[in-house]
Structure formats: C-alpha cells, structure tokens
PDB file of C-alpha atoms in Angstrom:
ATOM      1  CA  UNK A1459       0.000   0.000   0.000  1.00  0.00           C
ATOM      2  CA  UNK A1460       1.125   3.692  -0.640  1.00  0.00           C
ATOM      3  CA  UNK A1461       1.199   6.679   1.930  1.00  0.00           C
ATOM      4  CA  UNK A1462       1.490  10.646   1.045  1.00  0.00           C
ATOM      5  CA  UNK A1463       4.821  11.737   1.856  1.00  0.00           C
ATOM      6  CA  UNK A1464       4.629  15.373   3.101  1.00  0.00           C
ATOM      7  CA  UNK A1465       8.072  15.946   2.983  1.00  0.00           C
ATOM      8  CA  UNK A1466       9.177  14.354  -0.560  1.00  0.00           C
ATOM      9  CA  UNK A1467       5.496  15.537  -1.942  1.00  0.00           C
ATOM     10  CA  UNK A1468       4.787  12.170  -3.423  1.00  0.00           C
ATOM     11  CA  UNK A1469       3.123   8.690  -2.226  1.00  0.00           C
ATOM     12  CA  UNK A1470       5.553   6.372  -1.024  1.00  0.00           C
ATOM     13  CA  UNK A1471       5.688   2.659  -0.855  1.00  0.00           C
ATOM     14  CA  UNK A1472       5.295   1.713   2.676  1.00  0.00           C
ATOM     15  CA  UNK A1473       6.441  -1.878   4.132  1.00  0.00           C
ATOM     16  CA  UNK A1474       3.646  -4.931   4.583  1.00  0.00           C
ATOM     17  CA  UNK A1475       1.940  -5.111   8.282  1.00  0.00           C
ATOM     18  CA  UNK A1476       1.109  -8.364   9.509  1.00  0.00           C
ATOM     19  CA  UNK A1477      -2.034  -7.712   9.059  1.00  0.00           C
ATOM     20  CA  UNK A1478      -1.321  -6.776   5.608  1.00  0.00           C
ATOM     21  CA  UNK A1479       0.201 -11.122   5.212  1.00  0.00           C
ATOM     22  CA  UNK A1480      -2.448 -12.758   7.293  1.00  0.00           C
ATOM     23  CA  UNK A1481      -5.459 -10.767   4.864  1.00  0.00           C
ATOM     24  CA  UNK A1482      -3.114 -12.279   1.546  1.00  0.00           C
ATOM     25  CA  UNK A1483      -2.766 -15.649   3.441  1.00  0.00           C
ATOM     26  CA  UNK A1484      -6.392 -15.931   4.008  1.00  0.00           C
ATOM     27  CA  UNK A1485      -7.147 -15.398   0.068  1.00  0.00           C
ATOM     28  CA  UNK A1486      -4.481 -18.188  -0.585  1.00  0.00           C
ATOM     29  CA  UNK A1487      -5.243 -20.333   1.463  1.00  0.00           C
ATOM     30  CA  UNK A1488      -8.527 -22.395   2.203  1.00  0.00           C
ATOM     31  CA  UNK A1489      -9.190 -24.843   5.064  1.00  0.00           C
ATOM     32  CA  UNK A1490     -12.343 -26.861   5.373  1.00  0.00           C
ATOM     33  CA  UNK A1491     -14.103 -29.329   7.911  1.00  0.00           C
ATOM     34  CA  UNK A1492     -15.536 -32.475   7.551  1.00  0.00           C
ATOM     35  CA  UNK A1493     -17.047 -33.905  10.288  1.00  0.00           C
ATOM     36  CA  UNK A1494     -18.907 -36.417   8.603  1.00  0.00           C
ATOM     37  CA  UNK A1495     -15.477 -37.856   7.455  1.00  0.00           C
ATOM     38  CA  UNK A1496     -13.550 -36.916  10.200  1.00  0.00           C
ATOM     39  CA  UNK A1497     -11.171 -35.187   8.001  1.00  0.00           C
ATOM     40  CA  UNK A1498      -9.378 -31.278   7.616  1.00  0.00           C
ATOM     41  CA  UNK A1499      -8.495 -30.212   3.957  1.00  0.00           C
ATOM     42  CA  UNK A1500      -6.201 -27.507   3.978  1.00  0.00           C
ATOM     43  CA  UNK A1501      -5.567 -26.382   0.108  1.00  0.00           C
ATOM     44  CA  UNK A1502      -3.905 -23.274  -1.304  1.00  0.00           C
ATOM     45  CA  UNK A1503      -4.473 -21.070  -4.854  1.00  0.00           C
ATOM     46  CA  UNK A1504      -1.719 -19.385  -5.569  1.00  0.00           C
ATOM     47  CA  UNK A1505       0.297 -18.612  -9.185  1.00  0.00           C
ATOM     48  CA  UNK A1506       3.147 -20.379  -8.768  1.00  0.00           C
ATOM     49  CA  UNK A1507       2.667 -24.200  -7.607  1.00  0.00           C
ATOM     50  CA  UNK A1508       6.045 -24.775  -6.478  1.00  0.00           C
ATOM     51  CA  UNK A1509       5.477 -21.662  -3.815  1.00  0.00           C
ATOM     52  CA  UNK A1510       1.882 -23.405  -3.165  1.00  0.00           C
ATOM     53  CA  UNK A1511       3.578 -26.860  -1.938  1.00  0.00           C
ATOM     54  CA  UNK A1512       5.966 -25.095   0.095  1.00  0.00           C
ATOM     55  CA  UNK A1513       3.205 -22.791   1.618  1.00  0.00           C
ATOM     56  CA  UNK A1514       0.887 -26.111   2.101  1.00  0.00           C
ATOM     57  CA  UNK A1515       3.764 -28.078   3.236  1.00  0.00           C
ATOM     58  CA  UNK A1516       4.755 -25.000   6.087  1.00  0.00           C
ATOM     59  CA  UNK A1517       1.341 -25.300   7.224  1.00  0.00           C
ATOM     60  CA  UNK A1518       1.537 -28.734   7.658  1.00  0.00           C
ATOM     61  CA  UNK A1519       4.768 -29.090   9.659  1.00  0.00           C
ATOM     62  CA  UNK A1520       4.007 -25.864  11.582  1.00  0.00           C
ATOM     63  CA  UNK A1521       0.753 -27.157  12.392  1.00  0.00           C
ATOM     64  CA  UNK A1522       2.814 -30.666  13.760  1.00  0.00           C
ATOM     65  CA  UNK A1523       5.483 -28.930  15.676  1.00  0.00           C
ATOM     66  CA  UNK A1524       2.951 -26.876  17.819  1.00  0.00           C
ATOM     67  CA  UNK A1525       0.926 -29.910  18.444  1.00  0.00           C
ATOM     68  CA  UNK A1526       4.184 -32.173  19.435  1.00  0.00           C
ATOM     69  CA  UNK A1527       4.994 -29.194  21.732  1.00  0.00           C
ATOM     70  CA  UNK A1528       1.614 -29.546  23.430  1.00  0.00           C
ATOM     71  CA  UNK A1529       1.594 -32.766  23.727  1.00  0.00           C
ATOM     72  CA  UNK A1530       4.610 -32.354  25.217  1.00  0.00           C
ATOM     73  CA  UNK A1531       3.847 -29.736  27.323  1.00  0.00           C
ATOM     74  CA  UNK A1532       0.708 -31.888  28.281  1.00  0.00           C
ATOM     75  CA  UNK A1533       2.515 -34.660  29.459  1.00  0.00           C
ATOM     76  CA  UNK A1534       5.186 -33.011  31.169  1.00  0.00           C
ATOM     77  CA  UNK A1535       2.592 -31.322  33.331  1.00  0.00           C
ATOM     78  CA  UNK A1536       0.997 -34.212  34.453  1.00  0.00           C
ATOM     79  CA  UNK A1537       4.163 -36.323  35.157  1.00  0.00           C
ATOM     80  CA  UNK A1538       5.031 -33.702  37.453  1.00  0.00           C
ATOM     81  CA  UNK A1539       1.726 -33.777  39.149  1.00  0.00           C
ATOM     82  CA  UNK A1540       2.056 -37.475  38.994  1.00  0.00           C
ATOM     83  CA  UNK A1541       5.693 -37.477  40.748  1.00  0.00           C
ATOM     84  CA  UNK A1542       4.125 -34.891  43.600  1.00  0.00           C
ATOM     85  CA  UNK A1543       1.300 -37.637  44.172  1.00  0.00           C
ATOM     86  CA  UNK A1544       4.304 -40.860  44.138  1.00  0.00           C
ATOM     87  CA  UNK A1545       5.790 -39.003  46.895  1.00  0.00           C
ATOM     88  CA  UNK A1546       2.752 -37.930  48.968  1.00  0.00           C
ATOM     89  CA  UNK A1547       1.591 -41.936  49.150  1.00  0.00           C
ATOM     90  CA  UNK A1548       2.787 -44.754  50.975  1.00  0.00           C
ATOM     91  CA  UNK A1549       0.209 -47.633  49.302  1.00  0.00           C
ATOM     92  CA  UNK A1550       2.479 -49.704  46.890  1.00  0.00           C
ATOM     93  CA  UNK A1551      -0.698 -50.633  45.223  1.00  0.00           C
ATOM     94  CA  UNK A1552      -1.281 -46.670  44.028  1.00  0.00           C
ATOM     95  CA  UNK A1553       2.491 -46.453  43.865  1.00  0.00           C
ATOM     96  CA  UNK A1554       2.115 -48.912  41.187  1.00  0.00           C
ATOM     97  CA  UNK A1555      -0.225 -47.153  38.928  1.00  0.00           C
ATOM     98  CA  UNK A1556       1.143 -44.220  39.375  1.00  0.00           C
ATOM     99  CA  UNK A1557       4.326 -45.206  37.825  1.00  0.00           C
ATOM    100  CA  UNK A1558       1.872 -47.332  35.149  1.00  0.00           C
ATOM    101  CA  UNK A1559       0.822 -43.796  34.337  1.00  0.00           C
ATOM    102  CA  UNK A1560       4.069 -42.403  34.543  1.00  0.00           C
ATOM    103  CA  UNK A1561       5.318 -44.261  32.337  1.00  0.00           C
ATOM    104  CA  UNK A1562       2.201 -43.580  30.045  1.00  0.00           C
ATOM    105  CA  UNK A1563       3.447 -39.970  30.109  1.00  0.00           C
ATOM    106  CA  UNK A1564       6.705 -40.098  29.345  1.00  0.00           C
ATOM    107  CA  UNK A1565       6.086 -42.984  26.199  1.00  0.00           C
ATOM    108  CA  UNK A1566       3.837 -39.819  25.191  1.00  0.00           C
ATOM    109  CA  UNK A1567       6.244 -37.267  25.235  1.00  0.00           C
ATOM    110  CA  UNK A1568       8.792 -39.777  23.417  1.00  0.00           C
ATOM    111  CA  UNK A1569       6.058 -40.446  20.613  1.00  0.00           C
ATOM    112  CA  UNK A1570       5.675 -36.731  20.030  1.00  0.00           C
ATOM    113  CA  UNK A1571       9.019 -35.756  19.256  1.00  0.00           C
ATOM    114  CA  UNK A1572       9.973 -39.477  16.713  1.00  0.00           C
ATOM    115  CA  UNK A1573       6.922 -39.175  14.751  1.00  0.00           C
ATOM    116  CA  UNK A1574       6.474 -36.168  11.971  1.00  0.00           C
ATOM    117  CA  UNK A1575       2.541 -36.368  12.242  1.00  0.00           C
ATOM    118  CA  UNK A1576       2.264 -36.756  15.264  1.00  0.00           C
ATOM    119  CA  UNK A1577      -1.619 -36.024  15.983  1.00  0.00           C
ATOM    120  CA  UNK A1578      -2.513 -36.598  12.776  1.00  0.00           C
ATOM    121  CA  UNK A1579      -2.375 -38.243   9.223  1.00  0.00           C
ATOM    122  CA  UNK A1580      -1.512 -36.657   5.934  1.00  0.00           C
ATOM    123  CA  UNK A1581      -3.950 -38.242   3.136  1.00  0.00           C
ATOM    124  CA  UNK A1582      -2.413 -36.472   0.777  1.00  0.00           C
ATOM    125  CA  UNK A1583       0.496 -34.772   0.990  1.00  0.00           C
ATOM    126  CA  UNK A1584       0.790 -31.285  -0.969  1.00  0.00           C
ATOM    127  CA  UNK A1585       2.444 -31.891  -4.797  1.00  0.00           C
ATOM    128  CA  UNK A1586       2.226 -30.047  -7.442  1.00  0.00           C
ATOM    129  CA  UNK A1587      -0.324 -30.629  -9.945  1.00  0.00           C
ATOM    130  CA  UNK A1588       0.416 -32.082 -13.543  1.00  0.00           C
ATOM    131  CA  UNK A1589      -2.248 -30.014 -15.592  1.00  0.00           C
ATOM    132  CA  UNK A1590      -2.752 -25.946 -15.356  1.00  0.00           C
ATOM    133  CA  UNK A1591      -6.059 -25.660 -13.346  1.00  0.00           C
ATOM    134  CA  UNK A1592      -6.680 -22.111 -14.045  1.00  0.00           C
ATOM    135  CA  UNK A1593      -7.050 -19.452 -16.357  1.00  0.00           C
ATOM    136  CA  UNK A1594      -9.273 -21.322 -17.891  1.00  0.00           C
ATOM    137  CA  UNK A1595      -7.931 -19.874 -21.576  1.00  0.00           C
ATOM    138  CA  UNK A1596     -10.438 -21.725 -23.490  1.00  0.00           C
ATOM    139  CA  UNK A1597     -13.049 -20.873 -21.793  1.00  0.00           C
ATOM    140  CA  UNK A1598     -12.487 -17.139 -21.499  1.00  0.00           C
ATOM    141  CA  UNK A1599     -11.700 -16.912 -25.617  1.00  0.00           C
ATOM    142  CA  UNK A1600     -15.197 -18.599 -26.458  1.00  0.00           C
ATOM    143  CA  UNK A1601     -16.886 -16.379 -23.865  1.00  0.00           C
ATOM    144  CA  UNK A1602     -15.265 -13.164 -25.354  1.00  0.00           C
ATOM    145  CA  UNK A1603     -16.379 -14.681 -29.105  1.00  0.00           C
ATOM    146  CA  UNK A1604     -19.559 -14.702 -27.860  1.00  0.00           C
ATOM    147  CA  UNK A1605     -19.760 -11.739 -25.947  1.00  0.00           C
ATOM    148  CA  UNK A1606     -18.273  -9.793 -28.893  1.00  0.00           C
ATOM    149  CA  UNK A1607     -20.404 -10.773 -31.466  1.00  0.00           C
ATOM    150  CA  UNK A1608     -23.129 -10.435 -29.253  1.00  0.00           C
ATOM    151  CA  UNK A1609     -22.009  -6.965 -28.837  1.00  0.00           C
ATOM    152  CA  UNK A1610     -21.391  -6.566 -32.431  1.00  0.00           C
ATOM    153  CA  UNK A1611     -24.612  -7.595 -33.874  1.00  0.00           C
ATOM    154  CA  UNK A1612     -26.114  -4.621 -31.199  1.00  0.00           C
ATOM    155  CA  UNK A1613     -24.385  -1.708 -32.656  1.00  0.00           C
ATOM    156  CA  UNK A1614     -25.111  -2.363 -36.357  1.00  0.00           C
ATOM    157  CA  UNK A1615     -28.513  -2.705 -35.061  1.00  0.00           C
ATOM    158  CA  UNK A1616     -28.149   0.290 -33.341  1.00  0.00           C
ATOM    159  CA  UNK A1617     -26.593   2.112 -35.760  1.00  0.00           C
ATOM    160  CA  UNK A1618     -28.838   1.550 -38.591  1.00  0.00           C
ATOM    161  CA  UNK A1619     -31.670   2.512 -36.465  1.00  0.00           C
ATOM    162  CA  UNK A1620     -29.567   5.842 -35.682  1.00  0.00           C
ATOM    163  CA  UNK A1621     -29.607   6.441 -39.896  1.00  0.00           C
ATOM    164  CA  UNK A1622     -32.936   5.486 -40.198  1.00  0.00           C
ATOM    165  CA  UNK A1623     -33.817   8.079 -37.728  1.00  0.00           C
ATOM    166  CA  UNK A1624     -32.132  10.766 -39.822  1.00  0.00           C
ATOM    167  CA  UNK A1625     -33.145   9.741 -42.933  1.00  0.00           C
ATOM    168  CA  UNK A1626     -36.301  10.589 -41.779  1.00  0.00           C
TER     169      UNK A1626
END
C-alpha cells in the first residue's frame, strides 16, 4: 500500500503489516471441515505451484510442531503432578499405577518428538499438480467470441436505427 509523503510531496511505498500477510494468506489459502469424514483439507491457490507446496507443506509441519509441543507440554505437566502424588503416598498398590501412568506420560512425550505427524495423518500430501487448473484460456476466448459478437450484432442494429432516424 502507498502513503502521502509530506516531505518528498509524493506517495511512497510503505512496508507490509502483519495484518497486511495474514489478509493475503487468508485469500491463498482455504481450510475446510468435515465432520462427517472426520477429516481437515487444507488447500492453497496461488500462481506459482512450487510456492503453493511449500506454503501447504509449512502449514503442515508448523501445524505438527505446535501440536508435538503440546503434547509435550501436556505430558510433562501431568508427570510432574504425577511425581508430587508418588511421593505424597505410601500404598504400593497406588504407587504402582502411578508409575503405570508415569510411564504412560513419558512414552507420550517420546512419541511426540519421533513421529512427523504426530496427531494426525496426511492423506495427501501437498504436490504439485500435472495439468494448469486455471485461467481457464479456453473458456475465457469462447466467452469473449460470444460476448463480442453479441455486442457486435447490437451496434449495427443500433446504428442503422440511428440512420434510419435521420433519414427521416
């Protein structure tokens, strides 16, 4: 976007805002829900299909990091509650489960940082597509034939109506 400089007497180029990314993100990129399938769909549009794998992909592995960190975070939290409760009991039966569930925590917190998914499953990971999806060139040339002649065929109408008015 452009500002009026006072100074210089002239619009200026000023530098993207956040804002500014997250509004162009949100025209790129489309997520949907299906609950009936249990599945997310996150899909991009952009011109250049190498930059839309690499923009799908991002989201992907962002998306995996922040959920390995809270399930990391999650299970760190309650292994510490878990440890407080070990000490504060004397029953070896309870001591037992607790270090049953424990152990539960910590196999959690390994899980989360070997796998790459770890919360979910990529159906499909992000390629890029073999065949140009849009412009749809075709299209858009037989639309403008039409459109044209349509067009066309008005103003001679029109116009000989115009001469037919002054030749009268």
């Amino acid at each position: 976007s452009k500002k009026w400089d006072k100074d210089k007497k002239g619009w200026i180029e000023k530098p993207p805002t956040m804002w500014n990314g997250i509004r162009a993100l949100n025209s790129i990129i489309k997520v949907t829900n299906n609950i009936k399938e249990n599945t997310i769909s996150v899909s991009a549009d952009f011109h250049d299909p190498q930059t839309t794998v690499v923009l799908v992909d991002d989201i992907l592995s962002t998306l995996s990091e922040h959920m390995s960190n809270e399930s990391k975070k999650s299970a760190l939290i309650k292994r510490r509650y878990l440890e407080d409760q070990l000490r504060s009991t004397s029953d070896p039966i309870i001591r037992q489960k607790i270090y049953n569930l424990i152990s539960q925590q910590v196999e959690t917190a390994m899980m989360s940082e070997m796998n790459e998914y770890f919360s979910y499953k990529v159906i499909d990971p992000p390629r890029v597509p073999d065949m140009r999806i849009l412009p749809k060139r075709r299209q858009t040339v037989i639309l403008s034939f039409i459109v044209s002649s349509f067009i066309a065929i008005f103003l001679a109408f029109f116009l000989e109506y115009i001469k037919k008015l002054k030749e009268a």
